[in-house]
PDB file of C-alpha atoms and ligand atoms in Angstrom:
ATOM      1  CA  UNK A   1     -22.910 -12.905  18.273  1.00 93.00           C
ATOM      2  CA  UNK A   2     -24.231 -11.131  15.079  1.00 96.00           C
ATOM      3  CA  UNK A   3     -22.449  -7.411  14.743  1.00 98.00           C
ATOM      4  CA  UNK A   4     -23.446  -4.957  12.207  1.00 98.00           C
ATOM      5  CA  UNK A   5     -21.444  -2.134  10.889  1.00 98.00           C
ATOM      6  CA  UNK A   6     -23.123   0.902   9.381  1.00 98.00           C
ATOM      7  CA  UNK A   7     -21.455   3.985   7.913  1.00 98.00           C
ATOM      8  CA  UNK A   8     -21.107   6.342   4.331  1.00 98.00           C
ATOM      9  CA  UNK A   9     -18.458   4.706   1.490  1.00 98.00           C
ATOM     10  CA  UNK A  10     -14.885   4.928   2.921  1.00 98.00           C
ATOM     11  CA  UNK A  11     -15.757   4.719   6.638  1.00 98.00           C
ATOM     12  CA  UNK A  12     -14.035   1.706   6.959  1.00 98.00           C
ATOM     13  CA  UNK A  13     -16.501  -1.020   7.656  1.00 98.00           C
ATOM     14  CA  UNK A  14     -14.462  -3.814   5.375  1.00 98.00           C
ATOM     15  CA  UNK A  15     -11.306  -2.811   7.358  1.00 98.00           C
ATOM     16  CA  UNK A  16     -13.001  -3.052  10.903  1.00 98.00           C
ATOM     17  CA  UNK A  17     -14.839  -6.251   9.929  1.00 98.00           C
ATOM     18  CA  UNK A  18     -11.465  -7.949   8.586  1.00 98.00           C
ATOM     19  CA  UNK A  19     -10.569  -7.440  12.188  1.00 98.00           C
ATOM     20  CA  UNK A  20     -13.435  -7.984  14.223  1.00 97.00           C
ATOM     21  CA  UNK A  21     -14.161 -11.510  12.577  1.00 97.00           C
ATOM     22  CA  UNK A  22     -10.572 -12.734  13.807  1.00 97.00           C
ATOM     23  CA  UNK A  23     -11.432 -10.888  17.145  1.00 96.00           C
ATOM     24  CA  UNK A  24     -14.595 -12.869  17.301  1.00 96.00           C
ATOM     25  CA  UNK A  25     -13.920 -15.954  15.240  1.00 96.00           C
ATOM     26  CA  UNK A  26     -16.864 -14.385  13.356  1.00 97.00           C
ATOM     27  CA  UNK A  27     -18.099 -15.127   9.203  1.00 97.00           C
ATOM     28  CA  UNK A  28     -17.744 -11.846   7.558  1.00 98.00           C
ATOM     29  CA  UNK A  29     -20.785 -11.552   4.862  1.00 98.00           C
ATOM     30  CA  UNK A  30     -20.245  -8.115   3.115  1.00 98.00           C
ATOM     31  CA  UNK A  31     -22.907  -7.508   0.200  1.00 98.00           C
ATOM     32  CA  UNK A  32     -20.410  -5.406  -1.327  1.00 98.00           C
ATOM     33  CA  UNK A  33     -17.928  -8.279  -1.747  1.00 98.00           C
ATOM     34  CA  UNK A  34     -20.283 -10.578  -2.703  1.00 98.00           C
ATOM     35  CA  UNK A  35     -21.864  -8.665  -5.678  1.00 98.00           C
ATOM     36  CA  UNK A  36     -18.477  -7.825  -6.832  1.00 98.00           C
ATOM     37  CA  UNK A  37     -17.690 -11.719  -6.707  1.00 98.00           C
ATOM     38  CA  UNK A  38     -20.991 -12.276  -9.048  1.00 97.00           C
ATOM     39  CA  UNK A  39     -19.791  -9.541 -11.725  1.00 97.00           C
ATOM     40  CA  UNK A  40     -16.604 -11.441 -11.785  1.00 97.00           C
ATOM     41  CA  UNK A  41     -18.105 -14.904 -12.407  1.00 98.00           C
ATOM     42  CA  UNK A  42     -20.022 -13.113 -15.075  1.00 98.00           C
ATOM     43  CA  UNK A  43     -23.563 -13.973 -13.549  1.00 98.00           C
ATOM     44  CA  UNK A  44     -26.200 -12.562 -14.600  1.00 97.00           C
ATOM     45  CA  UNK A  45     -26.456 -11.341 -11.243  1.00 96.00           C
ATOM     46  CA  UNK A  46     -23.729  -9.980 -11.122  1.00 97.00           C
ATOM     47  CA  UNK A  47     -24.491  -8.094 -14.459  1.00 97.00           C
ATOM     48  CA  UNK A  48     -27.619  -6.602 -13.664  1.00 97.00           C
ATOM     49  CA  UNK A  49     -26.103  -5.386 -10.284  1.00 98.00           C
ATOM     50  CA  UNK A  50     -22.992  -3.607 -12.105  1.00 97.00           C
ATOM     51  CA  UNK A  51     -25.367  -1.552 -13.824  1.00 97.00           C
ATOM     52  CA  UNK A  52     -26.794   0.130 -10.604  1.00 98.00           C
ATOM     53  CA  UNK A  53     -22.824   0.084  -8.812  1.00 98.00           C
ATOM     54  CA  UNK A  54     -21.495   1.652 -11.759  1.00 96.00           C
ATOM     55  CA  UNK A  55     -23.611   4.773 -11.233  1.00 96.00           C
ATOM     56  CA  UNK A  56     -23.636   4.518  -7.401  1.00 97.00           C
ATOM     57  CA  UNK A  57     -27.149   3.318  -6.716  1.00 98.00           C
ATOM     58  CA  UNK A  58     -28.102   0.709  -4.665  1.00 98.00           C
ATOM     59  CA  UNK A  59     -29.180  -2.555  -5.912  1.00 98.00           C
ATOM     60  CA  UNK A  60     -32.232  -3.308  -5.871  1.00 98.00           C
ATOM     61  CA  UNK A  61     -33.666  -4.385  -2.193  1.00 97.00           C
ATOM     62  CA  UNK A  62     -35.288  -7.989  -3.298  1.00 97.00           C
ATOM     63  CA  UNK A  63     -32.019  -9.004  -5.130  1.00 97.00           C
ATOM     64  CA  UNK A  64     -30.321  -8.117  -1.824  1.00 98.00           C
ATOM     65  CA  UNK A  65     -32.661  -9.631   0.647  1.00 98.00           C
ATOM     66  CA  UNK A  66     -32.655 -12.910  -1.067  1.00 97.00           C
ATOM     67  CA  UNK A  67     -28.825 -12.798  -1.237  1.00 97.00           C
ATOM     68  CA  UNK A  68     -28.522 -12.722   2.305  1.00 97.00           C
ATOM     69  CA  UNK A  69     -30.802 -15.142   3.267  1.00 97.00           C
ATOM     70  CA  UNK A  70     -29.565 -17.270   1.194  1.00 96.00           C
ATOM     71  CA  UNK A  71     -26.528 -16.960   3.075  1.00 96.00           C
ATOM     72  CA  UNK A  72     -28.008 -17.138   6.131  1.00 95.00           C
ATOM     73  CA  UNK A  73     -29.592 -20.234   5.738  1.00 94.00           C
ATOM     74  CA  UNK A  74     -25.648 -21.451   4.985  1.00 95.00           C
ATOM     75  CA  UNK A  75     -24.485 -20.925   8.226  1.00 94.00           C
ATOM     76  CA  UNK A  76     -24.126 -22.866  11.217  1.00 93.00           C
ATOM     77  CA  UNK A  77     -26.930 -21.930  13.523  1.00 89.00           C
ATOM     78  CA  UNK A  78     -24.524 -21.239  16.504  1.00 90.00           C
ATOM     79  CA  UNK A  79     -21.731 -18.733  14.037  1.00 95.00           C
ATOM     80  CA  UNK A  80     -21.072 -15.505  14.883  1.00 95.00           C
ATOM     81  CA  UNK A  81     -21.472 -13.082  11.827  1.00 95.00           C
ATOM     82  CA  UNK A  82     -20.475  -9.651  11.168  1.00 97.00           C
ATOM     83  CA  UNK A  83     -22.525  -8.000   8.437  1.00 98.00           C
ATOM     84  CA  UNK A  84     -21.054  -4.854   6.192  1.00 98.00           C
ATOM     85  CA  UNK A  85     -23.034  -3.307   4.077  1.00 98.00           C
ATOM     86  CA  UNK A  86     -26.582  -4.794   4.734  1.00 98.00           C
ATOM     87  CA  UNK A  87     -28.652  -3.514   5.832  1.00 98.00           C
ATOM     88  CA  UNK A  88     -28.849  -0.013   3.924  1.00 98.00           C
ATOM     89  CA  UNK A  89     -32.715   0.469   3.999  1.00 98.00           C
ATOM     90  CA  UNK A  90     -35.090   0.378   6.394  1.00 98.00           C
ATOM     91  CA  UNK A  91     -36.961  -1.956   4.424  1.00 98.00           C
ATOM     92  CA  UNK A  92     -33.728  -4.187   4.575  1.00 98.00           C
ATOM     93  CA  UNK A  93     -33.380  -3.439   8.189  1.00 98.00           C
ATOM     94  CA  UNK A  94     -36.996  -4.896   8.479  1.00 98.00           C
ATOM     95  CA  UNK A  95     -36.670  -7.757   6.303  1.00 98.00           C
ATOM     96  CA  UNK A  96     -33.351  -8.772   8.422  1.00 98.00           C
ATOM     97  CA  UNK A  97     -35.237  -8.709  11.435  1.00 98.00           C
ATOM     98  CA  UNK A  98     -37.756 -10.906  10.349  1.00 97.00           C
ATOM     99  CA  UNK A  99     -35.196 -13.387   8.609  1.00 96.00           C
ATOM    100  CA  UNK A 100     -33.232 -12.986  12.283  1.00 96.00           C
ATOM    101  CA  UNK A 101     -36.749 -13.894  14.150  1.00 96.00           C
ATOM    102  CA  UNK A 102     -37.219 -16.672  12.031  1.00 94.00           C
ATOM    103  CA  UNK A 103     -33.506 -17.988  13.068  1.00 93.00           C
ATOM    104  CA  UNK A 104     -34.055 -17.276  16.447  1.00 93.00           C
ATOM    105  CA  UNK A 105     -31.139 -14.929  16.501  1.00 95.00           C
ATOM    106  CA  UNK A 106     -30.870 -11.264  17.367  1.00 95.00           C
ATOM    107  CA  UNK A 107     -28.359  -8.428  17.115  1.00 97.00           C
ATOM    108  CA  UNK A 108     -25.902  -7.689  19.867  1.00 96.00           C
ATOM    109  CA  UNK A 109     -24.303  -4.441  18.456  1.00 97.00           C
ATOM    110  CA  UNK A 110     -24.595  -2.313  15.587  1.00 98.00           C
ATOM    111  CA  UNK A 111     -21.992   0.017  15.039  1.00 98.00           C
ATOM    112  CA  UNK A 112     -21.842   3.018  13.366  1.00 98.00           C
ATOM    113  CA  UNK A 113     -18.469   4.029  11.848  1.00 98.00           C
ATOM    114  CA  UNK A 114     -18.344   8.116  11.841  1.00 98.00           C
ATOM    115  CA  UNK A 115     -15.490   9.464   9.429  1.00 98.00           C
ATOM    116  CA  UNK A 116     -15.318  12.949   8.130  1.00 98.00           C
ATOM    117  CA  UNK A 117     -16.333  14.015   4.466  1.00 97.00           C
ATOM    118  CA  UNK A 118     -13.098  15.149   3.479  1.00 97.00           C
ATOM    119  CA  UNK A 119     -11.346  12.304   4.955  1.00 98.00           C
ATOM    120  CA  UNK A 120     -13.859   9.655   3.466  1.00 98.00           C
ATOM    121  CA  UNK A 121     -13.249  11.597  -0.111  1.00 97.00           C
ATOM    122  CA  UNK A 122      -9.565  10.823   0.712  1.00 97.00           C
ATOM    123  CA  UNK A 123      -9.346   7.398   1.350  1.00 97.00           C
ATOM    124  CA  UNK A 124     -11.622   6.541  -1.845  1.00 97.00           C
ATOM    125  CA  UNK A 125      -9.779   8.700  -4.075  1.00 95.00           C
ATOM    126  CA  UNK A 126      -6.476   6.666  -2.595  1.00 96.00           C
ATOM    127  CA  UNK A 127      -8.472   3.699  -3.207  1.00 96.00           C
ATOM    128  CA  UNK A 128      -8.939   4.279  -7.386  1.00 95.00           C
ATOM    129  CA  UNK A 129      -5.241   4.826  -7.225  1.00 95.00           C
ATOM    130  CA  UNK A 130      -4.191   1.778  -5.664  1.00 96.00           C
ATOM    131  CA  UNK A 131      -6.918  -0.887  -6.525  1.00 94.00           C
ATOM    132  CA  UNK A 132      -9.008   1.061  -9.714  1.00 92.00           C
ATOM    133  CA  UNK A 133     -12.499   0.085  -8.132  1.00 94.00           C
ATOM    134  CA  UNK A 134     -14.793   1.043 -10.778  1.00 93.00           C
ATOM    135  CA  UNK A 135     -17.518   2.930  -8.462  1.00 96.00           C
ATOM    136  CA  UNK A 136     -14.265   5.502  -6.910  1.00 96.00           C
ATOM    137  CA  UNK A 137     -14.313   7.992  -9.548  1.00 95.00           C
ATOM    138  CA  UNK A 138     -15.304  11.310  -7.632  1.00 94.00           C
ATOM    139  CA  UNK A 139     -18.835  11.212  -9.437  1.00 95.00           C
ATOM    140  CA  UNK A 140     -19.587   8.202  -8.279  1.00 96.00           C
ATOM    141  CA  UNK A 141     -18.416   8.694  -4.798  1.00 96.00           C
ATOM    142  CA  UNK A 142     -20.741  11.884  -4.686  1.00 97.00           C
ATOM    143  CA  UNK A 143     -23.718   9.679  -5.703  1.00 98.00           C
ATOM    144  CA  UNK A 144     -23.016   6.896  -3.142  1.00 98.00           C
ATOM    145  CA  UNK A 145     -22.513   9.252  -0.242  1.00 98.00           C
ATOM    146  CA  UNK A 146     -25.706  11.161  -1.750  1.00 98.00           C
ATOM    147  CA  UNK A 147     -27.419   7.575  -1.549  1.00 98.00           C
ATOM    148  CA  UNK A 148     -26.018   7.186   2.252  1.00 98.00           C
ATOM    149  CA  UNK A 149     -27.193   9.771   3.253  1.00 98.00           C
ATOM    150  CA  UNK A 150     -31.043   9.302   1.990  1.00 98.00           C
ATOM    151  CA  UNK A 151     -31.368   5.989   2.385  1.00 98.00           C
ATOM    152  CA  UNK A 152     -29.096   4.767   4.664  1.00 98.00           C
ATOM    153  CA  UNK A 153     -28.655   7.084   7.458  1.00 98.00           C
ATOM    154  CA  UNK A 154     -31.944   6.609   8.930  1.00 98.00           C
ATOM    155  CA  UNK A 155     -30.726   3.501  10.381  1.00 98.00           C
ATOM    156  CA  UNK A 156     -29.029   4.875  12.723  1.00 98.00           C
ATOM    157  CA  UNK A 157     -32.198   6.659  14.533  1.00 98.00           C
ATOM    158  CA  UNK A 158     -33.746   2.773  13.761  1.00 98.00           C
ATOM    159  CA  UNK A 159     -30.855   0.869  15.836  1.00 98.00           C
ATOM    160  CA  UNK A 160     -30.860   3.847  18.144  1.00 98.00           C
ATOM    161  CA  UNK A 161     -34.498   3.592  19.349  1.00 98.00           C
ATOM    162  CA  UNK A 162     -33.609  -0.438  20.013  1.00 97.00           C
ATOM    163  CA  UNK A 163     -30.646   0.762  21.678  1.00 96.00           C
ATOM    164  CA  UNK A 164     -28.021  -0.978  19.817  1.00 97.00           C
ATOM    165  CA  UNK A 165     -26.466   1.556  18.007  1.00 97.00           C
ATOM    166  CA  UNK A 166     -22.890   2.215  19.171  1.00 97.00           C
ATOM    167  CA  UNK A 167     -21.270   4.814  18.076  1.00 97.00           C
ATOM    168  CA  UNK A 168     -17.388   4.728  16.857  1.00 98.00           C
ATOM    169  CA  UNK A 169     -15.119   7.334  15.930  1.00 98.00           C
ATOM    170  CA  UNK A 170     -13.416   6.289  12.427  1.00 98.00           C
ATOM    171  CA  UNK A 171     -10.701   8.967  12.379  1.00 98.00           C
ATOM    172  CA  UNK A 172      -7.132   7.742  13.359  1.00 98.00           C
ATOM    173  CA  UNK A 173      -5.648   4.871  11.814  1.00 98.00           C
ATOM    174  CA  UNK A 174      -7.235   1.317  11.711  1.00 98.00           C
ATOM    175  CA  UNK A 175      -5.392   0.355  14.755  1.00 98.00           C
ATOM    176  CA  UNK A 176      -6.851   2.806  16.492  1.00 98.00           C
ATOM    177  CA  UNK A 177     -10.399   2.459  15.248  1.00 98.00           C
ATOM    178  CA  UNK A 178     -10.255  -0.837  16.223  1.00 98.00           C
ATOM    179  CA  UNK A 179      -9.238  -0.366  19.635  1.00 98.00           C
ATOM    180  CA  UNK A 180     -12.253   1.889  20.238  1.00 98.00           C
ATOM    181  CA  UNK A 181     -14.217  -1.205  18.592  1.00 98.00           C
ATOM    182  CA  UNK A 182     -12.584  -3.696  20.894  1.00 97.00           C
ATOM    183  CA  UNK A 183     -13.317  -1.177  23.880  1.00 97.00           C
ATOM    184  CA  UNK A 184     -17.079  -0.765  23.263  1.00 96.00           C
ATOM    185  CA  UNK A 185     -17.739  -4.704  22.981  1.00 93.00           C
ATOM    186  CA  UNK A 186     -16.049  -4.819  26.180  1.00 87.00           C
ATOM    187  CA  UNK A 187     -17.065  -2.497  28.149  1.00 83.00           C
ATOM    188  CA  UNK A 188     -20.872  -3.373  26.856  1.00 60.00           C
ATOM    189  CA  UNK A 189     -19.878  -6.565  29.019  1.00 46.00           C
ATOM    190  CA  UNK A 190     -20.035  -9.064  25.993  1.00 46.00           C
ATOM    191  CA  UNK A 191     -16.909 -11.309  25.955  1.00 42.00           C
ATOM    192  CA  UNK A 192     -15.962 -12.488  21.990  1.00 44.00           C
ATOM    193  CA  UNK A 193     -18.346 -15.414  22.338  1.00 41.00           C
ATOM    194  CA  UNK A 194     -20.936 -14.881  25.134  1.00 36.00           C
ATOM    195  CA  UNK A 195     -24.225 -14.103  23.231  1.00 37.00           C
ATOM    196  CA  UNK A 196     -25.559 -15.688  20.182  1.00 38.00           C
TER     197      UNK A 196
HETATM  198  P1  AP5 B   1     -19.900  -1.658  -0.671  1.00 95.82           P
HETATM  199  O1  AP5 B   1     -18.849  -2.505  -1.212  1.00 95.82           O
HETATM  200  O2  AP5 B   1     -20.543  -2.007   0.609  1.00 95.82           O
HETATM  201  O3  AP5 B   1     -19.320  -0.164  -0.653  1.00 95.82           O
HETATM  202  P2  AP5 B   1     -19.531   1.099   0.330  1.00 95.82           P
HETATM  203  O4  AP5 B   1     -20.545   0.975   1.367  1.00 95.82           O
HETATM  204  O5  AP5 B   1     -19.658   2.240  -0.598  1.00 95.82           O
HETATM  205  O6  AP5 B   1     -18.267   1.137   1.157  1.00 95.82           O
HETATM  206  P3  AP5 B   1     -16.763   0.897   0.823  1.00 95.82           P
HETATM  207  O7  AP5 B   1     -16.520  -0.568   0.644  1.00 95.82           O
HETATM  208  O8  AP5 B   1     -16.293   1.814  -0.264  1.00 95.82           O
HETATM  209  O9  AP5 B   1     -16.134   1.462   2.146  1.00 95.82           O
HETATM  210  P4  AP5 B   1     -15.900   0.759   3.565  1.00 95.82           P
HETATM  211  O10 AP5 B   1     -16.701   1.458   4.593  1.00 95.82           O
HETATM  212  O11 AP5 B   1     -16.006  -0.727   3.479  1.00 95.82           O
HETATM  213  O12 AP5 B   1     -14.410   1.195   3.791  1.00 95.82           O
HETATM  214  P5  AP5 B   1     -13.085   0.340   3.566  1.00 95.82           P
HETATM  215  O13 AP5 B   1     -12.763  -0.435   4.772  1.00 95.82           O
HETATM  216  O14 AP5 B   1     -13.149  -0.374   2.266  1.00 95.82           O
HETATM  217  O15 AP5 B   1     -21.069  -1.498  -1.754  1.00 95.82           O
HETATM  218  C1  AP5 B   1     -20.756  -1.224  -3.097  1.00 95.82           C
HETATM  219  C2  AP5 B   1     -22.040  -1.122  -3.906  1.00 95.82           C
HETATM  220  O16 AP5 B   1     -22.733  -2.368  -3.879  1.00 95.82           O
HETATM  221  C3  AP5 B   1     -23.076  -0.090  -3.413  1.00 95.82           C
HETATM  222  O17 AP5 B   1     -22.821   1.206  -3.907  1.00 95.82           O
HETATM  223  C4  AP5 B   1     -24.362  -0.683  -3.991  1.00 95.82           C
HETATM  224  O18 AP5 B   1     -24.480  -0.412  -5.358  1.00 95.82           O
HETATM  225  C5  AP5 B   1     -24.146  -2.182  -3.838  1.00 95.82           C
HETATM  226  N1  AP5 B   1     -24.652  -2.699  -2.558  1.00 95.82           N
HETATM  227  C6  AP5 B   1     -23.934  -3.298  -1.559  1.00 95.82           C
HETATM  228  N2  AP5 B   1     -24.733  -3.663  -0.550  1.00 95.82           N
HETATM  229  C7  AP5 B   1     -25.987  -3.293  -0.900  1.00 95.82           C
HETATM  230  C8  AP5 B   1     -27.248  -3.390  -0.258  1.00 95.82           C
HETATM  231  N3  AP5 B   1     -27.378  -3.927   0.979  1.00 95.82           N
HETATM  232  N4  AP5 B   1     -28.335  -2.900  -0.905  1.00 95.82           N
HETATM  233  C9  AP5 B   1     -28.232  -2.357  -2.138  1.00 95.82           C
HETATM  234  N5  AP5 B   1     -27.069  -2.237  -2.804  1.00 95.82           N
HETATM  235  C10 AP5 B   1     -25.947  -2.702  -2.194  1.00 95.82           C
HETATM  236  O19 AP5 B   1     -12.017   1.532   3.464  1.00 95.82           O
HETATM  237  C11 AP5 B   1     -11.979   2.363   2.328  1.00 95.82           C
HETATM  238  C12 AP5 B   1     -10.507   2.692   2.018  1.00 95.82           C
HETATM  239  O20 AP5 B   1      -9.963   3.436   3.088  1.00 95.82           O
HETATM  240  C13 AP5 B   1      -9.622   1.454   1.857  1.00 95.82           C
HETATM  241  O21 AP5 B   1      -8.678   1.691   0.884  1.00 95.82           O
HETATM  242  C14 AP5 B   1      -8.966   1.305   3.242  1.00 95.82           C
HETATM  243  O22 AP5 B   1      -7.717   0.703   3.168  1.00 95.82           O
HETATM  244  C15 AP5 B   1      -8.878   2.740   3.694  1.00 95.82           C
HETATM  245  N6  AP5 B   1      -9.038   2.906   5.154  1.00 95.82           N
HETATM  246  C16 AP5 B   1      -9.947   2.265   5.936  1.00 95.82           C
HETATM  247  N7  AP5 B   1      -9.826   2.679   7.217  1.00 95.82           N
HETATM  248  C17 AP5 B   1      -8.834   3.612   7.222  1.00 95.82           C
HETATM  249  C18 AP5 B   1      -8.257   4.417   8.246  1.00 95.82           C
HETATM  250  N8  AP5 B   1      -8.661   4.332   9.521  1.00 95.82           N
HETATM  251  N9  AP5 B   1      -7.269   5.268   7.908  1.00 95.82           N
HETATM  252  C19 AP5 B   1      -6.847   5.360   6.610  1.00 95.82           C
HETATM  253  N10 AP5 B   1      -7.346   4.618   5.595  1.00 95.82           N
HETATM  254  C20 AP5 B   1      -8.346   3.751   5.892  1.00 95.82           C
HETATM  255 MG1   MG B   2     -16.487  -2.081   1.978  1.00 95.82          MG
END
């Protein structure tokens, strides 16, 4: 089963997906996580792509395509995957289908993780207390949700108009979030490790 969260900075899509891959016995792949990774190793990956976090702009899209295919082409053919945080274009959203095609795999559910501004504002703001990530200064979490909601939100009417776009309330606490999560996959009639 391949899952796909989509939703602004602060949603929750890392939290969810920590869940859902025990849930599923799933492989997380989370752009975010693995960019911050490459800026830790000091690539120079990793240092081009600081330059564009740093201010709250996406990386650029080839740098990002070829990182997931790369990991893609990693995993075992039959693996269930949860992806967070790619796609964020439609020209990613495009490219993954075509990379998907190619695998002969396609996308059971794509969920969308709604959270209120304030809220969202909230949680980051808690965030740069707690863990200091360099892109949750205020600014920068204007720019990013700025970014979300340009370049990323149209993905929702994409994954609507294929009809897998499920909607999710992210309000509550994780537990609860994640019940609703558990709820739709049920009720959609997919058991943890029906579909590929
Ligand atoms: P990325 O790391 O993906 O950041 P993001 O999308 O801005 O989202 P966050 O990780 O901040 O939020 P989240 O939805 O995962 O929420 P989380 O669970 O952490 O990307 C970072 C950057 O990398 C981008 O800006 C871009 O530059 C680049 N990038 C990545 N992918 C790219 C791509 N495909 N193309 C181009 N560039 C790309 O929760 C947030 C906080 O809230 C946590 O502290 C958590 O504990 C807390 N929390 C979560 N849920 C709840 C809840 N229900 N109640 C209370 N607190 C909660
Ligand atoms: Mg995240």
């Amino acid at each position: 089963m391949l899952v796909i969260f989509v939703g602004p900075p602060g949603t929750g899509k890392g939290t969810q997906s920590k869940r859902l891959i025990r849930y599923l016995d799933a492989v997380h792949l989370s752009t975010g996580d693995m960019l911050r990774a490459e800026i830790e190793k000091g690539t120079e990956l990793g240092k081009k792509a600081r330059t564009f976090m740093d201010q709250g702009q996406l990386v650029p899209c080839e740098i990002m395509v070829n990182m997931i295919a790369t990991r893609l082409q990693e995993l075992p053919v039959d693996a269930n995957f949860l992806l967070d945080g790619f796609p964020r274009t439609i020209h990613q959203a495009e490219e993954l289908d075509t990379m998907l095609g190619e695998m002969d795999r396609c996308i059971a559910h794509v969920f969308a993780l709604e959270t209120d501004r304030d809220e969202l504002r909230r949680r980051l703001i808690e965030r740069a207390r707690e863990e200091g990530r360099p892109d949750d200064t205020p600014e920068t979490v204007s720019r990013r949700l700025e970014i979300y909601d340009a370049q990323t939100s149209p993905l929702i009417e994409y994954y609507q108009k294929l009809s897998l776009l499920r909607v999710i309330d992210g309000m509550g606490t994780p537990d609860e979030v994640f019940a609703r999560i558990e709820r739709a996959l049920t009720t959609d009639g997919n058991s943890p490790s029906s579909s590929k």
